Coordinates of C-alpha atoms in Angstrom, one line a residue:
X1 CA 42.0 63.7 58.9
X2 CA 45.2 62.9 57.0
X3 CA 45.5 60.1 54.4
X4 CA 47.0 57.6 56.8
X5 CA 44.4 58.2 59.4
X6 CA 41.6 58.0 56.8
X7 CA 43.0 54.7 55.6
X8 CA 43.2 53.3 59.2
X9 CA 39.7 54.5 60.0
X10 CA 38.3 53.0 56.8
X11 CA 39.9 49.7 57.6
X12 CA 38.5 49.7 61.1
X13 CA 35.0 50.5 59.8
X14 CA 35.3 47.7 57.3
X15 CA 36.4 45.2 59.9
X16 CA 33.4 46.2 62.2
X17 CA 31.0 45.9 59.3
X18 CA 32.2 42.4 58.4
X19 CA 32.6 41.2 62.0
X20 CA 29.6 39.1 62.8
X21 CA 28.3 39.1 59.3
X22 CA 30.9 37.0 57.6
X23 CA 32.3 33.6 58.1
X24 CA 35.0 32.6 55.7
X25 CA 32.4 32.0 53.0
X26 CA 31.3 34.2 50.1
X27 CA 28.7 36.8 51.0
X28 CA 26.2 37.9 48.4
X29 CA 26.6 41.3 46.9
X30 CA 23.5 42.5 48.6
X31 CA 25.0 41.9 52.1
X32 CA 28.1 43.9 51.3
X33 CA 26.0 46.7 49.6
X34 CA 23.7 46.9 52.7
X35 CA 26.6 47.1 55.1
X36 CA 28.3 49.8 53.2
X37 CA 25.1 51.8 52.7
X38 CA 24.4 51.6 56.4
X39 CA 27.9 52.8 57.3
X40 CA 27.5 55.7 54.9
X41 CA 24.1 56.7 56.1
X42 CA 24.9 56.5 59.8
X43 CA 28.2 58.4 59.4
X44 CA 30.7 55.6 60.2
X45 CA 32.2 56.2 56.8
X46 CA 33.0 59.8 56.3
X47 CA 32.4 61.7 53.0
X48 CA 35.5 61.4 50.8
X49 CA 36.9 58.4 52.7
X50 CA 38.7 56.1 50.4
X51 CA 38.0 52.4 50.3
X52 CA 39.8 50.1 48.0
X53 CA 38.0 47.1 46.5
X54 CA 40.7 44.9 47.9
X55 CA 40.3 46.2 51.5
X56 CA 36.6 45.6 51.3
X57 CA 37.1 42.1 49.9
X58 CA 39.6 41.3 52.6
X59 CA 37.3 42.6 55.4
X60 CA 34.3 40.5 54.1
X61 CA 36.6 37.5 53.1
X62 CA 35.3 37.5 49.5
X63 CA 36.7 38.0 46.1
X64 CA 36.6 41.5 44.5
X65 CA 33.7 40.5 42.1
X66 CA 30.9 40.9 44.7
X67 CA 32.6 44.0 46.0
X68 CA 32.7 45.6 42.5
X69 CA 29.0 44.7 42.0
X70 CA 28.0 46.2 45.4
X71 CA 30.0 49.4 44.6
X72 CA 28.4 49.6 41.2
X73 CA 25.0 49.3 42.7
X74 CA 25.7 52.0 45.3
X75 CA 26.8 54.4 42.6
X76 CA 23.4 54.3 40.9

C-alpha cells in the first residue's frame, strides 16, 4: 500500500469510527481510545498505518487534546 493509499484508508477508517459515535460535541478521551483500539484489534487499521492527531481530531470533531491523551494511553 503506497503512502497516498494508506492516508486515504486511514481517513476512511477514522470517518467510519467517528460516524454514529460523534455529534459535533467533544467526546471524552476514553471514547476515542476505545474506537482506535477496536480498529487496531479487528484489523481495520493496519500495522504501520499513519494517523495524524489532526486527522483523528477532525474525524471525531474534537480538539487535539483528547486525541493526544487517547494516543498516549494506547502507547502504554
